Amino acid sequence: MQLKNAVVFITGANRGLGRAFAQAALAAGAAKVYAAARDAASVDLPGVVPVTLDVTDAAQIAAATAQCGDVTLLINNAGISQSAGSLATGAIDVARRHLETNVFGLWSLTQAFAPVLQANGGGAVLNVLSVLSWVTLPGSAPYSVSKAAAWALSNGLRAELRSQGTQVTSLHVGYMDTDMTRGLDAPKSAPADVARLALAQLETGAFEVLADDISRQVKQSLSGATPAYAG
């Protein structure tokens, strides 16, 4: 998958990592970048095509697919993160909201755009996941459950879309310097760096991108005697 002359569709593209992906795609020579957000008016990046899209809204997904029939790269970036302990009152309702956006939204977008990608030569799907696909911290259960499910889904989509020539790449990253982690005192990656790395590795055909040290350490631990999730 080459970014030069690609037509890229990015969800959650009005801020944070999504906006950084749009900037990186333009810098890499993409012919067109669709920047999707719940409020298209919030997309203020020059050179992109704003698209109104709530990834949990089937009608808006259908409209976006019809509008953007030239897409060759789908970046499933939109997501939510809300803290709740596993046993906290209301935790299951919080988890359901995460699943609707972080899993079923990703799933629905990929289903909708799969025929578009096939018609345009195969292309690629890049799913933004997390180091929390593999480990659950106190208070992160709803988010971790959704990202673990999205990882499993990405692996299934990769197998199913291979026959039509569509590449599926998963991006795992720890904390980034975005609104989602504002006020959190921890090392954070710059969204611009993560976006550039992810797109560069996508171009090499990578099925998985580990964007920072913590993601690489946790992934390596999974095959060890004491994996990170056991701690």
Coordinates of C-alpha atoms in Angstrom, one line a residue:
M1 CA 0.0 0.0 0.0
Q2 CA 1.5 3.3 -1.1
L3 CA 0.5 6.6 0.3
K4 CA 1.4 8.6 -2.8
N5 CA -1.8 9.2 -4.8
A6 CA -3.8 7.2 -2.3
V7 CA -7.3 8.3 -1.3
V8 CA -7.6 8.2 2.5
F9 CA -10.6 8.1 4.8
I10 CA -10.0 8.8 8.4
T11 CA -12.5 8.6 11.3
G12 CA -12.2 10.9 14.3
A13 CA -10.0 13.2 12.1
N14 CA -10.8 16.6 13.7
R15 CA -8.2 16.3 16.5
G16 CA -5.5 14.3 18.2
L17 CA -4.2 11.3 16.3
G18 CA -6.8 11.5 13.6
R19 CA -5.8 15.0 12.7
A20 CA -2.2 13.9 12.8
F21 CA -3.0 11.1 10.4
A22 CA -4.6 13.5 8.0
Q23 CA -1.5 15.8 8.1
A24 CA 0.8 12.8 7.6
A25 CA -1.2 11.4 4.7
L26 CA -1.1 14.8 2.9
A27 CA 2.6 15.1 3.5
A28 CA 3.2 11.6 2.1
G29 CA 1.5 12.6 -1.1
A30 CA -2.1 11.3 -0.8
A31 CA -4.3 12.5 -3.6
K32 CA -7.2 13.1 -1.3
V33 CA -8.0 12.9 2.4
Y34 CA -11.5 12.6 3.8
A35 CA -11.5 13.8 7.4
A36 CA -14.6 12.4 9.1
A37 CA -16.0 13.7 12.4
R38 CA -19.3 13.9 14.2
D39 CA -19.3 17.6 13.5
A40 CA -17.7 18.2 10.1
A41 CA -17.4 21.9 10.9
S42 CA -14.9 21.0 13.6
V43 CA -12.4 19.8 10.9
D44 CA -10.2 22.8 10.3
L45 CA -7.2 21.3 8.5
P46 CA -6.6 22.8 5.0
G47 CA -6.5 20.4 2.1
V48 CA -8.9 17.8 3.4
V49 CA -12.5 17.0 2.6
P50 CA -14.7 17.2 5.8
V51 CA -17.3 14.4 6.2
T52 CA -20.0 14.2 8.8
L53 CA -19.8 10.8 10.5
D54 CA -20.8 9.2 13.8
V55 CA -19.4 5.7 13.5
T56 CA -22.3 4.3 15.5
D57 CA -24.9 5.7 13.0
A58 CA -25.7 3.3 10.2
A59 CA -27.3 5.9 8.0
Q60 CA -24.3 8.2 8.2
I61 CA -22.0 5.3 7.4
A62 CA -24.0 4.5 4.3
A63 CA -24.0 8.1 3.3
A64 CA -20.2 8.4 3.8
T65 CA -19.6 5.2 1.7
A66 CA -21.8 6.6 -1.1
Q67 CA -20.0 9.9 -1.0
C68 CA -16.5 8.5 -0.9
G69 CA -16.4 5.8 -3.5
D70 CA -12.7 6.4 -4.4
V71 CA -11.2 5.4 -1.1
T72 CA -8.1 3.2 -1.1
L73 CA -7.1 3.5 2.6
L74 CA -9.5 3.4 5.5
I75 CA -8.1 4.5 8.9
N76 CA -10.4 3.5 11.8
N77 CA -9.2 6.0 14.4
A78 CA -12.4 7.1 16.1
G79 CA -12.7 5.9 19.7
I80 CA -13.8 6.7 23.2
S81 CA -12.1 6.2 26.6
Q82 CA -14.0 6.4 29.9
S83 CA -12.6 5.0 33.2
A84 CA -14.6 2.5 35.2
G85 CA -13.5 -0.3 37.6
S86 CA -14.7 -3.8 36.6
L87 CA -17.0 -4.0 39.6
A88 CA -18.1 -0.4 39.7
T89 CA -21.8 0.4 39.4
G90 CA -22.6 1.1 35.8
A91 CA -19.4 -0.4 34.5
I92 CA -21.2 -2.7 32.1
D93 CA -23.1 0.3 30.6
V94 CA -19.8 2.1 30.1
A95 CA -18.4 -1.0 28.4
R96 CA -21.4 -1.2 26.1
R97 CA -20.7 2.4 25.0
H98 CA -17.0 1.5 24.3
L99 CA -18.0 -1.5 22.3
E100 CA -20.5 0.4 20.2
T101 CA -17.8 2.9 19.1
N102 CA -14.5 1.1 19.4
V103 CA -15.6 -2.3 18.0
F104 CA -18.9 -2.1 16.2
G105 CA -18.1 1.3 14.7
L106 CA -14.8 -0.1 13.4
W107 CA -16.6 -3.2 12.2
S108 CA -19.4 -1.4 10.5
L109 CA -17.0 1.0 8.7
T110 CA -14.8 -1.8 7.4
Q111 CA -17.9 -3.8 6.2
A112 CA -19.1 -0.8 4.4
F113 CA -15.8 0.2 2.8
A114 CA -14.6 -3.3 1.9
P115 CA -16.4 -3.4 -1.5
V116 CA -15.1 0.1 -2.2
L117 CA -11.5 -0.9 -1.4
Q118 CA -11.9 -4.0 -3.6
A119 CA -13.3 -2.0 -6.5
N120 CA -10.3 0.3 -6.2
G121 CA -7.6 -2.4 -6.3
G122 CA -7.6 -3.7 -2.7
G123 CA -6.0 -1.0 -0.7
A124 CA -5.7 -1.2 3.0
V125 CA -7.4 -0.8 6.4
L126 CA -5.5 0.6 9.4
N127 CA -7.1 0.0 12.8
V128 CA -6.0 2.1 15.8
L129 CA -5.8 -0.2 18.8
S130 CA -3.8 0.2 22.0
V131 CA -1.3 -1.5 24.3
L132 CA -4.4 -2.0 26.4
S133 CA -5.5 -4.6 23.9
W134 CA -3.2 -6.9 25.9
V135 CA -3.2 -5.5 29.4
T136 CA -5.9 -4.0 31.7
L137 CA -5.0 -1.3 34.2
P138 CA -7.1 -0.3 37.2
G139 CA -10.1 1.6 35.9
S140 CA -9.4 0.7 32.2
A141 CA -11.6 -2.4 32.0
P142 CA -14.2 -1.0 29.6
Y143 CA -11.6 0.4 27.3
S144 CA -9.4 -2.6 27.4
V145 CA -12.3 -5.0 26.7
S146 CA -13.1 -3.0 23.6
K147 CA -9.6 -2.8 22.3
A148 CA -9.0 -6.5 23.0
A149 CA -12.1 -7.2 21.0
A150 CA -11.0 -4.8 18.2
W151 CA -7.6 -6.7 18.1
A152 CA -9.4 -10.0 17.6
L153 CA -11.7 -8.4 15.0
S154 CA -8.7 -7.0 13.1
N155 CA -7.1 -10.4 13.0
G156 CA -10.3 -11.9 11.6
L157 CA -10.7 -9.1 9.0
R158 CA -7.1 -9.5 7.9
A159 CA -7.8 -13.2 7.1
E160 CA -11.1 -12.5 5.3
L161 CA -9.9 -9.4 3.3
R162 CA -6.7 -11.0 2.1
S163 CA -8.5 -12.7 -0.8
Q164 CA -9.5 -9.4 -2.3
G165 CA -6.1 -7.9 -1.9
T166 CA -6.9 -5.7 1.1
Q167 CA -4.1 -5.2 3.7
V168 CA -5.2 -4.9 7.3
T169 CA -2.7 -3.3 9.8
S170 CA -3.2 -2.9 13.5
L171 CA -1.6 0.0 15.4
H172 CA -0.8 -0.5 19.1
V173 CA 0.3 2.5 21.1
G174 CA 0.5 3.6 24.8
Y175 CA -0.2 7.1 26.0
M176 CA -0.3 9.9 23.5
D177 CA -0.3 13.6 24.1
T178 CA -4.0 14.2 23.2
D179 CA -7.2 15.4 24.8
M180 CA -7.9 11.8 25.9
T181 CA -4.8 11.8 28.2
R182 CA -4.9 15.4 29.4
G183 CA -4.0 15.7 33.0
L184 CA -2.3 12.3 33.1
D185 CA 1.2 12.3 34.4
A186 CA 3.0 9.7 32.2
P187 CA 5.3 9.5 29.3
K188 CA 3.4 10.3 26.1
S189 CA 4.1 10.0 22.4
A190 CA 3.5 12.8 20.0
P191 CA 0.5 12.0 17.7
A192 CA 2.5 13.3 14.7
D193 CA 5.3 10.8 15.4
V194 CA 2.8 7.9 15.8
A195 CA 1.0 8.8 12.6
R196 CA 4.2 9.0 10.5
L197 CA 5.5 5.7 11.9
A198 CA 2.2 3.9 11.3
L199 CA 1.9 5.1 7.7
A200 CA 5.5 4.3 7.0
Q201 CA 5.1 0.7 8.3
L202 CA 1.8 0.4 6.5
E203 CA 3.7 1.1 3.3
T204 CA 6.0 -1.8 4.0
G205 CA 3.1 -4.2 4.3
A206 CA 3.3 -4.6 8.1
F207 CA 0.4 -6.4 9.7
E208 CA 1.1 -4.8 13.1
V209 CA 2.7 -1.5 14.2
L210 CA 4.1 -1.2 17.8
A211 CA 4.5 2.6 18.1
D212 CA 6.4 2.9 21.4
D213 CA 8.5 1.1 24.0
I214 CA 5.6 0.1 26.2
S215 CA 3.8 -1.5 23.3
R216 CA 6.9 -3.4 22.3
Q217 CA 7.6 -4.5 25.9
V218 CA 4.1 -5.7 26.6
K219 CA 3.8 -7.5 23.3
Q220 CA 7.1 -9.3 23.9
S221 CA 6.0 -10.3 27.4
L222 CA 3.0 -12.2 26.1
S223 CA 5.1 -15.2 25.3
G224 CA 7.1 -15.0 28.5
A225 CA 6.6 -16.8 31.8
T226 CA 5.1 -13.7 33.4
P227 CA 3.2 -11.7 30.8
A228 CA 2.3 -8.1 31.5
Y229 CA -1.4 -8.9 31.9
A230 CA -0.6 -11.2 34.9
G231 CA 0.8 -8.4 36.9

